[in-house]
């Protein structure tokens, strides 16, 4: 298995085992093929080197090792997932584009798999703004309270808040 940081590993491991009752991953890479030709905006360089010579250690481009890239992409293994997962992205992530999360979210929803995706406005690869850190911590606790402790689900867990609704709320309150 290819090794990446913990968000990728969390997302990948739940495609391989039913051992975990719930999982949280911040800005995980989910599709190695689509990310291969994207840009690491924090430096302006292509992501290709991450897969070939850095964290990915796959040695060659995806077109030479297509089965390995597919086998190591959580997106392509999503049918195996039974673990509820909470995934978070910043809408200005310069390391892992939030579209990795969108692809995964749409796939999981289509498969009727338990996934929640949080998107924080103005955040890069990690949640840094104090109000977002507080919100994220609260939501992680509420997510685990529900899935691990059997406490009642908070409305956002069951109903969710669409990105469009969140934008309307932010504009109405003057928060960006």
Coordinates of N, CA, C and O in Angstrom, one line a residue:
X1 N 0.8 -1.2 0.0 CA 0.0 0.0 0.0 C 0.9 1.2 0.0 O 1.9 1.3 0.7
X2 N 0.5 2.2 -0.7 CA 1.2 3.5 -0.8 C 1.0 4.2 0.5 O -0.1 4.2 1.1
X3 N 2.0 4.9 1.0 CA 1.9 5.6 2.3 C 1.8 7.1 2.0 O 2.6 7.7 1.3
X4 N 0.8 7.7 2.7 CA 0.6 9.2 2.7 C 0.4 9.5 4.1 O 0.5 8.7 5.0
X5 N 0.1 10.8 4.4 CA -0.2 11.2 5.7 C -1.5 10.6 6.2 O -2.2 10.0 5.5
X6 N -1.8 10.9 7.4 CA -3.0 10.2 8.1 C -4.3 10.4 7.5 O -5.1 9.5 7.5
X7 N -4.6 11.5 6.8 CA -6.0 11.7 6.2 C -6.2 10.7 5.1 O -7.2 10.0 5.0
X8 N -5.2 10.6 4.2 CA -5.2 9.6 3.2 C -5.3 8.2 3.8 O -6.2 7.4 3.4
X9 N -4.5 7.9 4.8 CA -4.5 6.6 5.4 C -5.8 6.2 6.0 O -6.3 5.1 5.9
X10 N -6.4 7.2 6.7 CA -7.7 7.0 7.3 C -8.7 6.6 6.2 O -9.5 5.7 6.4
X11 N -8.8 7.4 5.2 CA -9.7 7.2 4.1 C -9.5 5.9 3.4 O -10.4 5.2 3.1
X12 N -8.2 5.5 3.2 CA -7.9 4.3 2.5 C -8.2 3.0 3.4 O -8.8 2.1 3.0
X13 N -7.8 3.1 4.7 CA -8.0 1.9 5.6 C -9.4 1.5 5.7 O -9.7 0.3 5.8
X14 N -10.4 2.5 5.7 CA -11.8 2.1 5.8 C -12.3 1.4 4.6 O -13.4 0.9 4.6
X15 N -11.5 1.4 3.5 CA -11.9 0.7 2.3 C -11.4 -0.8 2.4 O -11.8 -1.6 1.6
X16 N -10.6 -1.0 3.4 CA -9.9 -2.4 3.5 C -10.4 -3.2 4.7 O -10.1 -4.4 4.8
X17 N -11.1 -2.5 5.7 CA -11.5 -3.2 6.9 C -12.7 -2.6 7.5 O -13.1 -1.5 7.2
X18 N -13.5 -3.4 8.2 CA -14.7 -3.0 8.9 C -14.4 -2.8 10.4 O -15.3 -2.7 11.2
X19 N -13.1 -2.7 10.8 CA -12.7 -2.7 12.1 C -13.1 -1.4 12.9 O -13.4 -1.4 14.1
X20 N -13.3 -0.3 12.1 CA -13.5 1.0 12.8 C -15.0 1.4 12.7 O -15.7 1.1 11.7
X21 N -15.5 2.0 13.8 CA -16.9 2.3 13.9 C -17.2 3.7 13.4 O -18.3 4.0 13.0
X22 N -16.2 4.6 13.3 CA -16.3 5.9 12.7 C -14.9 6.4 12.4 O -13.9 6.0 13.0
X23 N -14.8 7.4 11.4 CA -13.5 7.9 11.1 C -13.6 9.4 10.7 O -14.7 9.9 10.3
X24 N -12.5 10.1 10.9 CA -12.5 11.6 10.6 C -11.2 11.7 9.8 O -10.1 11.2 10.2
X25 N -11.3 12.5 8.6 CA -10.1 12.7 7.8 C -10.1 14.2 7.3 O -11.1 14.6 6.8
X26 N -9.0 14.9 7.6 CA -8.9 16.3 7.1 C -8.2 16.4 5.8 O -7.0 16.0 5.7
X27 N -8.9 16.8 4.8 CA -8.4 17.0 3.4 C -7.6 15.8 2.8 O -6.5 15.9 2.4
X28 N -8.3 14.7 2.7 CA -7.6 13.5 2.2 C -7.6 13.4 0.7 O -8.5 13.8 0.0
X29 N -6.5 12.9 0.2 CA -6.4 12.6 -1.2 C -7.3 11.3 -1.4 O -7.2 10.4 -0.6
X30 N -8.2 11.3 -2.4 CA -9.1 10.2 -2.6 C -8.9 9.6 -4.0 O -9.3 8.4 -4.2
X31 N -8.5 10.3 -5.0 CA -8.3 9.8 -6.3 C -7.0 10.2 -6.9 O -6.7 11.3 -7.3
X32 N -6.1 9.2 -6.9 CA -4.7 9.4 -7.3 C -4.6 9.8 -8.7 O -3.7 10.6 -9.1
X33 N -5.5 9.4 -9.6 CA -5.4 9.7 -11.0 C -5.7 11.1 -11.3 O -5.0 11.8 -11.9
X34 N -6.9 11.6 -10.7 CA -7.2 13.0 -10.9 C -6.3 14.0 -10.3 O -6.0 15.0 -10.8
X35 N -5.7 13.5 -9.1 CA -4.7 14.4 -8.4 C -3.4 14.4 -9.1 O -2.6 15.4 -9.0
X36 N -3.0 13.4 -9.8 CA -1.7 13.3 -10.4 C -1.4 14.5 -11.3 O -0.3 15.0 -11.3
X37 N -2.4 15.0 -12.1 CA -2.2 16.1 -13.0 C -2.8 17.4 -12.4 O -3.0 18.3 -13.2
X38 N -2.9 17.5 -11.1 CA -3.3 18.8 -10.5 C -2.1 19.5 -10.1 O -1.0 19.0 -10.2
X39 N -2.3 20.7 -9.5 CA -1.2 21.6 -9.1 C -1.2 21.7 -7.6 O -2.3 21.8 -7.0
X40 N 0.0 21.6 -7.0 CA 0.2 21.8 -5.6 C 0.3 23.3 -5.5 O 1.4 23.9 -5.6
X41 N -0.8 24.0 -5.3 CA -0.9 25.5 -5.3 C 0.0 26.2 -4.3 O 0.4 27.3 -4.4
X42 N 0.2 25.5 -3.1 CA 1.1 26.1 -2.1 C 2.5 26.4 -2.6 O 3.2 27.3 -2.1
X43 N 2.9 25.6 -3.6 CA 4.3 25.9 -4.2 C 4.2 26.2 -5.7 O 5.2 26.7 -6.3
X44 N 3.1 25.9 -6.4 CA 3.0 26.1 -7.8 C 3.5 25.0 -8.7 O 3.6 25.1 -9.9
X45 N 3.9 23.9 -8.0 CA 4.4 22.7 -8.8 C 3.4 21.7 -9.1 O 2.4 21.5 -8.3
X46 N 3.6 20.9 -10.1 CA 2.6 19.8 -10.4 C 2.7 18.7 -9.3 O 3.7 18.5 -8.6
X47 N 1.6 18.0 -9.0 CA 1.5 17.0 -8.0 C 2.2 15.7 -8.5 O 2.4 14.8 -7.7
X48 N 2.6 15.6 -9.7 CA 3.1 14.3 -10.2 C 4.3 13.8 -9.4 O 4.3 12.6 -9.1
X49 N 5.2 14.7 -9.0 CA 6.3 14.2 -8.2 C 6.0 13.6 -6.9 O 6.7 12.8 -6.4
X50 N 4.8 14.1 -6.3 CA 4.4 13.5 -5.0 C 4.1 12.0 -5.2 O 4.5 11.2 -4.3
X51 N 3.6 11.6 -6.3 CA 3.3 10.2 -6.6 C 4.5 9.4 -7.0 O 4.6 8.2 -6.6
X52 N 5.4 10.0 -7.8 CA 6.5 9.2 -8.3 C 7.7 9.1 -7.4 O 8.3 8.1 -7.3
X53 N 8.0 10.2 -6.7 CA 9.3 10.2 -6.0 C 9.2 10.6 -4.5 O 10.1 10.5 -3.8
X54 N 8.0 11.1 -4.1 CA 7.9 11.6 -2.8 C 7.0 10.7 -2.0 O 7.3 9.5 -2.0
X55 N 5.9 11.1 -1.4 CA 5.1 10.3 -0.5 C 4.5 9.1 -1.1 O 4.4 8.0 -0.5
X56 N 4.2 9.2 -2.4 CA 3.5 8.1 -3.1 C 4.4 6.9 -3.4 O 3.9 5.7 -3.3
X57 N 5.6 7.1 -3.8 CA 6.6 6.1 -4.1 C 6.1 5.1 -5.1 O 6.4 3.9 -5.1
X58 N 5.3 5.6 -6.1 CA 4.8 4.7 -7.1 C 5.8 4.6 -8.3 O 5.5 3.8 -9.2
X59 N 6.8 5.3 -8.3 CA 7.9 5.2 -9.3 C 7.6 5.8 -10.7 O 8.5 6.2 -11.3
X60 N 6.4 5.6 -11.2 CA 6.1 5.9 -12.6 C 4.8 6.6 -12.7 O 4.0 6.6 -11.8
X61 N 4.5 7.2 -13.9 CA 3.2 7.9 -14.1 C 2.0 6.9 -14.0 O 2.2 5.7 -14.2
X62 N 0.8 7.4 -13.8 CA -0.3 6.5 -13.6 C -0.6 5.7 -14.8 O -1.1 4.6 -14.7
X63 N -0.3 6.2 -16.0 CA -0.6 5.4 -17.2 C 0.3 4.1 -17.3 O -0.1 3.2 -18.0
X64 N 1.4 4.1 -16.6 CA 2.3 2.9 -16.6 C 1.9 2.0 -15.5 O 2.3 0.8 -15.5
X65 N 1.2 2.5 -14.5 CA 0.9 1.7 -13.3 C -0.6 1.9 -12.9 O -0.9 2.0 -11.7
X66 N -1.4 1.9 -13.9 CA -2.8 2.2 -13.7 C -3.5 1.3 -12.6 O -4.1 1.8 -11.7
X67 N -3.2 0.0 -12.5 CA -3.8 -0.8 -11.4 C -3.4 -0.4 -10.0 O -4.2 -0.4 -9.1
X68 N -2.1 0.0 -9.9 CA -1.6 0.5 -8.6 C -2.3 1.8 -8.2 O -2.7 1.9 -7.0
X69 N -2.4 2.7 -9.1 CA -3.1 4.0 -8.8 C -4.5 3.8 -8.4 O -5.0 4.4 -7.5
X70 N -5.2 2.9 -9.1 CA -6.6 2.6 -8.8 C -6.7 1.9 -7.5 O -7.6 2.3 -6.6
X71 N -5.9 0.9 -7.3 CA -6.0 0.1 -6.0 C -5.7 0.9 -4.8 O -6.2 0.6 -3.7
X72 N -4.9 2.0 -4.9 CA -4.5 2.8 -3.8 C -5.4 4.1 -3.7 O -5.1 4.9 -2.8
X73 N -6.4 4.2 -4.5 CA -7.3 5.4 -4.5 C -8.6 5.0 -3.7 O -9.3 4.2 -4.2
X74 N -8.8 5.6 -2.6 CA -10.0 5.3 -1.8 C -11.3 5.5 -2.7 O -12.3 4.7 -2.5
X75 N -11.3 6.4 -3.6 CA -12.5 6.6 -4.4 C -12.9 5.4 -5.2 O -14.1 5.0 -5.2
X76 N -11.9 4.7 -5.7 CA -12.2 3.5 -6.5 C -12.5 2.2 -5.6 O -12.9 1.2 -6.1
X77 N -12.3 2.4 -4.3 CA -12.6 1.3 -3.4 C -13.8 1.6 -2.5 O -14.1 0.9 -1.5
X78 N -14.5 2.7 -2.8 CA -15.6 3.2 -2.0 C -16.7 2.1 -1.8 O -17.4 2.2 -0.7
X79 N -16.9 1.2 -2.7 CA -18.0 0.2 -2.5 C -17.7 -0.6 -1.3 O -18.7 -1.2 -0.7
X80 N -16.5 -0.7 -0.8 CA -16.1 -1.5 0.3 C -16.4 -0.8 1.7 O -16.3 -1.5 2.7
X81 N -16.7 0.5 1.7 CA -16.7 1.3 2.9 C -18.1 1.0 3.6 O -19.1 1.1 3.0
X82 N -18.0 0.7 4.9 CA -19.1 0.7 5.8 C -19.0 1.6 7.0 O -19.9 1.9 7.7
X83 N -17.8 2.1 7.2 CA -17.5 3.0 8.3 C -18.0 4.5 8.0 O -17.6 5.0 7.0
X84 N -18.8 5.0 8.9 CA -19.2 6.5 8.7 C -17.9 7.3 8.8 O -17.0 7.1 9.6
X85 N -17.8 8.3 7.9 CA -16.6 9.2 7.8 C -17.0 10.6 7.7 O -18.0 11.0 7.0
X86 N -16.3 11.4 8.5 CA -16.4 12.9 8.4 C -15.2 13.4 7.8 O -14.1 13.1 8.2
X87 N -15.3 14.1 6.6 CA -14.2 14.6 5.9 C -14.3 16.2 5.8 O -15.3 16.7 5.7
X88 N -13.1 16.8 6.0 CA -13.1 18.3 6.0 C -12.1 18.8 5.0 O -11.0 18.2 4.8
X89 N -12.5 19.9 4.3 CA -11.6 20.6 3.4 C -11.8 22.1 3.6 O -12.8 22.6 4.0
X90 N -10.7 22.8 3.3 CA -10.8 24.3 3.1 C -11.0 24.6 1.7 O -10.5 23.9 0.8
X91 N -11.8 25.6 1.4 CA -12.1 26.0 0.0 C -10.9 26.6 -0.7 O -10.9 26.8 -1.9
X92 N -9.8 26.9 0.0 CA -8.6 27.5 -0.5 C -7.4 26.5 -0.3 O -6.3 26.9 -0.2
X93 N -7.7 25.2 -0.3 CA -6.6 24.2 0.0 C -5.7 24.2 -1.2 O -6.0 23.9 -2.3
X94 N -4.4 24.5 -0.9 CA -3.4 24.5 -1.9 C -2.6 23.3 -2.0 O -1.6 23.1 -2.8
X95 N -2.9 22.3 -1.1 CA -2.2 21.0 -1.1 C -3.1 19.9 -1.8 O -2.6 19.2 -2.7
X96 N -4.2 19.7 -1.2 CA -5.2 18.7 -1.8 C -6.5 19.5 -2.1 O -7.2 19.9 -1.3
X97 N -6.7 19.6 -3.4 CA -7.8 20.3 -3.9 C -9.1 19.8 -3.3 O -9.3 18.6 -3.3
X98 N -10.0 20.6 -2.9 CA -11.3 20.2 -2.3 C -12.1 19.3 -3.3 O -13.0 18.6 -2.8
X99 N -11.8 19.4 -4.6 CA -12.5 18.5 -5.5 C -12.3 17.0 -5.3 O -13.1 16.2 -5.6
X100 N -11.1 16.7 -4.6 CA -10.9 15.4 -4.2 C -12.0 14.9 -3.2 O -12.5 13.8 -3.3
X101 N -12.4 15.8 -2.3 CA -13.5 15.6 -1.4 C -14.8 15.5 -2.1 O -15.7 14.7 -1.8
X102 N -15.0 16.4 -3.0 CA -16.3 16.4 -3.8 C -16.5 15.2 -4.5 O -17.6 14.6 -4.5
X103 N -15.4 14.7 -5.2 CA -15.5 13.4 -6.0 C -15.9 12.3 -5.0 O -16.8 11.4 -5.3
X104 N -15.3 12.3 -3.9 CA -15.5 11.2 -2.9 C -16.9 11.3 -2.3 O -17.6 10.3 -2.2
X105 N -17.3 12.5 -2.0 CA -18.6 12.7 -1.4 C -19.7 12.3 -2.4 O -20.7 11.6 -2.0
X106 N -19.6 12.7 -3.6 CA -20.6 12.4 -4.6 C -20.7 10.8 -4.8 O -21.8 10.3 -4.9
X107 N -19.5 10.2 -4.8 CA -19.5 8.8 -5.0 C -20.1 8.1 -3.8 O -21.0 7.2 -3.9
X108 N -19.8 8.5 -2.6 CA -20.3 7.9 -1.3 C -21.8 8.1 -1.3 O -22.6 7.2 -0.9
X109 N -22.3 9.3 -1.6 CA -23.8 9.6 -1.6 C -24.5 8.7 -2.6 O -25.5 8.2 -2.3
X110 N -23.9 8.5 -3.8 CA -24.5 7.7 -4.8 C -24.6 6.2 -4.3 O -25.5 5.5 -4.6
X111 N -23.6 5.8 -3.6 CA -23.5 4.4 -3.0 C -24.3 4.3 -1.7 O -24.4 3.2 -1.2
X112 N -24.9 5.4 -1.3 CA -25.7 5.5 0.0 C -24.8 5.1 1.2 O -25.2 4.4 2.1
X113 N -23.6 5.6 1.1 CA -22.6 5.3 2.2 C -22.6 6.5 3.2 O -22.9 7.6 2.8
X114 N -22.3 6.2 4.5 CA -22.4 7.3 5.5 C -21.2 8.2 5.4 O -20.1 7.9 5.9
X115 N -21.3 9.4 4.9 CA -20.3 10.4 4.8 C -20.8 11.8 5.0 O -21.9 12.1 4.5
X116 N -20.1 12.6 5.7 CA -20.3 14.0 5.9 C -19.1 14.8 5.4 O -18.0 14.4 5.8
X117 N -19.3 15.8 4.6 CA -18.2 16.6 4.2 C -18.4 18.1 4.7 O -19.4 18.7 4.4
X118 N -17.4 18.6 5.4 CA -17.4 19.9 5.9 C -16.4 20.7 5.0 O -15.3 20.3 4.7
X119 N -16.8 21.9 4.6 CA -16.0 22.8 3.8 C -15.9 24.1 4.6 O -16.9 24.7 4.9
X120 N -14.7 24.6 4.9 CA -14.5 25.8 5.6 C -13.9 26.9 4.7 O -12.9 26.7 4.0
X121 N -14.7 28.0 4.6 CA -14.3 29.1 3.7 C -13.0 29.7 4.1 O -12.8 30.0 5.3
X122 N -12.2 30.0 3.2 CA -10.9 30.7 3.4 C -9.8 29.9 4.1 O -8.8 30.5 4.4
X123 N -10.0 28.6 4.2 CA -9.0 27.8 4.8 C -8.2 27.1 3.8 O -8.6 26.8 2.7
X124 N -6.9 26.9 4.1 CA -6.0 26.1 3.3 C -6.0 24.7 3.6 O -7.1 24.1 3.8
X125 N -4.9 24.0 3.8 CA -4.9 22.6 4.0 C -5.2 22.2 5.4 O -5.5 21.0 5.7
X126 N -5.2 23.1 6.3 CA -5.6 22.8 7.7 C -6.5 23.9 8.2 O -6.4 25.1 7.7
X127 N -7.4 23.6 9.1 CA -8.2 24.6 9.7 C -7.4 25.5 10.7 O -6.8 25.0 11.6
X128 N -7.3 26.8 10.4 CA -6.5 27.7 11.2 C -7.3 28.8 11.9 O -6.9 29.2 13.0
X129 N -8.4 29.3 11.3 CA -9.1 30.3 12.0 C -9.8 29.8 13.2 O -10.4 28.7 13.3
X130 N -9.7 30.7 14.3 CA -10.2 30.2 15.6 C -11.7 29.7 15.5 O -12.0 28.7 16.1
X131 N -12.6 30.5 14.9 CA -14.0 30.1 14.8 C -14.2 28.8 14.1 O -15.0 28.0 14.5
X132 N -13.3 28.5 13.1 CA -13.4 27.3 12.4 C -12.8 26.1 13.2 O -13.4 25.0 13.2
X133 N -11.8 26.4 13.9 CA -11.2 25.3 14.8 C -12.2 24.9 15.8 O -12.4 23.7 16.1
X134 N -12.9 25.9 16.4 CA -13.9 25.6 17.4 C -15.1 24.8 16.8 O -15.5 23.8 17.4
X135 N -15.5 25.2 15.7 CA -16.6 24.5 15.0 C -16.2 23.1 14.6 O -17.0 22.2 14.9
X136 N -15.1 22.9 14.1 CA -14.6 21.6 13.7 C -14.4 20.7 14.9 O -14.9 19.5 14.8
X137 N -13.9 21.2 15.9 CA -13.7 20.4 17.1 C -15.1 19.9 17.7 O -15.3 18.8 18.0
X138 N -16.0 20.9 17.7 CA -17.4 20.6 18.2 C -18.0 19.5 17.3 O -18.6 18.6 17.8
X139 N -17.9 19.7 16.0 CA -18.5 18.7 15.1 C -17.8 17.3 15.2 O -18.5 16.3 15.1
X140 N -16.5 17.3 15.3 CA -15.9 16.0 15.5 C -16.4 15.3 16.8 O -16.8 14.1 16.7
X141 N -16.5 16.0 17.8 CA -17.1 15.5 19.1 C -18.5 15.0 18.9 O -18.8 13.9 19.4
X142 N -19.3 15.8 18.3 CA -20.7 15.4 18.1 C -20.8 14.2 17.1 O -21.7 13.3 17.3
X143 N -20.0 14.1 16.1 CA -19.9 13.0 15.2 C -19.6 11.7 15.9 O -20.3 10.7 15.8
X144 N -18.5 11.8 16.8 CA -18.1 10.6 17.5 C -19.1 10.3 18.6 O -19.4 9.1 18.9
X145 N -19.7 11.3 19.2 CA -20.8 11.0 20.2 C -21.9 10.2 19.6 O -22.4 9.3 20.3
X146 N -22.3 10.5 18.4 CA -23.4 9.8 17.8 C -23.0 8.4 17.3 O -23.6 7.4 17.7
X147 N -21.8 8.3 16.6 CA -21.5 7.0 16.1 C -20.8 6.1 17.1 O -20.8 4.9 16.9
X148 N -20.1 6.6 18.1 CA -19.4 5.8 19.1 C -20.2 5.6 20.4 O -20.1 4.5 21.0
X149 N -20.8 6.6 20.8 CA -21.5 6.6 22.1 C -23.0 6.4 22.1 O -23.7 6.3 23.1
X150 N -23.5 6.5 20.8 CA -25.0 6.3 20.7 C -25.8 7.5 21.1 O -27.0 7.3 21.3
X151 N -25.2 8.6 21.3 CA -26.0 9.8 21.7 C -26.9 10.3 20.5 O -26.6 9.9 19.3
X152 N -27.9 11.0 20.7 CA -28.8 11.5 19.6 C -27.9 12.3 18.6 O -27.1 13.1 19.0
X153 N -28.3 12.2 17.4 CA -27.6 12.9 16.3 C -28.0 14.4 16.3 O -29.2 14.7 16.5
X154 N -27.0 15.3 16.2 CA -27.3 16.7 16.0 C -27.9 16.9 14.6 O -27.7 16.1 13.7
X155 N -28.7 17.9 14.4 CA -29.4 18.1 13.1 C -28.4 18.1 11.9 O -28.7 17.6 10.9
X156 N -27.3 18.7 12.1 CA -26.3 18.8 11.0 C -25.9 17.4 10.5 O -25.5 17.2 9.4
X157 N -25.9 16.4 11.5 CA -25.4 15.1 11.1 C -26.5 14.4 10.2 O -26.2 13.7 9.3
X158 N -27.7 14.5 10.6 CA -28.8 13.9 9.9 C -29.3 14.6 8.7 O -29.5 14.1 7.6
X159 N -29.4 15.9 8.8 CA -30.0 16.8 7.8 C -28.9 17.4 6.9 O -29.1 17.6 5.7
X160 N -27.8 17.8 7.5 CA -26.8 18.5 6.8 C -27.1 19.9 6.5 O -28.2 20.4 6.8
X161 N -26.1 20.7 6.0 CA -26.3 22.0 5.5 C -25.6 22.1 4.2 O -24.4 21.9 4.1
X162 N -26.4 22.4 3.2 CA -25.8 22.4 1.8 C -24.8 23.6 1.7 O -24.9 24.6 2.5
X163 N -23.9 23.5 0.8 CA -22.9 24.6 0.6 C -23.6 25.9 0.2 O -23.3 27.0 0.7
X164 N -24.7 25.8 -0.6 CA -25.4 27.0 -1.0 C -26.1 27.6 0.3 O -26.1 28.8 0.5
X165 N -26.7 26.8 1.1 CA -27.3 27.3 2.4 C -26.3 27.9 3.3 O -26.5 29.0 3.9
X166 N -25.1 27.3 3.4 CA -24.0 27.9 4.2 C -23.6 29.2 3.7 O -23.4 30.1 4.5
X167 N -23.5 29.3 2.4 CA -23.1 30.6 1.8 C -24.1 31.7 2.1 O -23.8 32.8 2.4
X168 N -25.4 31.3 2.0 CA -26.5 32.3 2.3 C -26.4 32.7 3.7 O -26.6 33.9 4.0
X169 N -26.2 31.8 4.6 CA -26.1 32.1 6.1 C -24.9 33.0 6.3 O -25.1 34.0 7.1
X170 N -23.8 32.7 5.7 CA -22.6 33.6 5.9 C -22.8 35.0 5.4 O -22.5 35.9 6.1
X171 N -23.4 35.1 4.2 CA -23.7 36.5 3.7 C -24.7 37.2 4.6 O -24.5 38.4 4.8
X172 N -25.7 36.5 5.0 CA -26.7 37.2 5.9 C -26.1 37.6 7.2 O -26.5 38.7 7.7
X173 N -25.1 36.9 7.7 CA -24.5 37.3 9.0 C -23.3 38.1 8.9 O -22.8 38.6 9.8
X174 N -22.9 38.3 7.6 CA -21.7 39.1 7.4 C -20.4 38.4 7.6 O -19.3 39.0 7.6
X175 N -20.5 37.1 7.8 CA -19.2 36.3 8.0 C -18.8 35.7 6.7 O -19.6 35.3 5.9
X176 N -17.5 35.8 6.4 CA -17.0 35.2 5.2 C -16.4 33.8 5.5 O -16.0 33.5 6.5

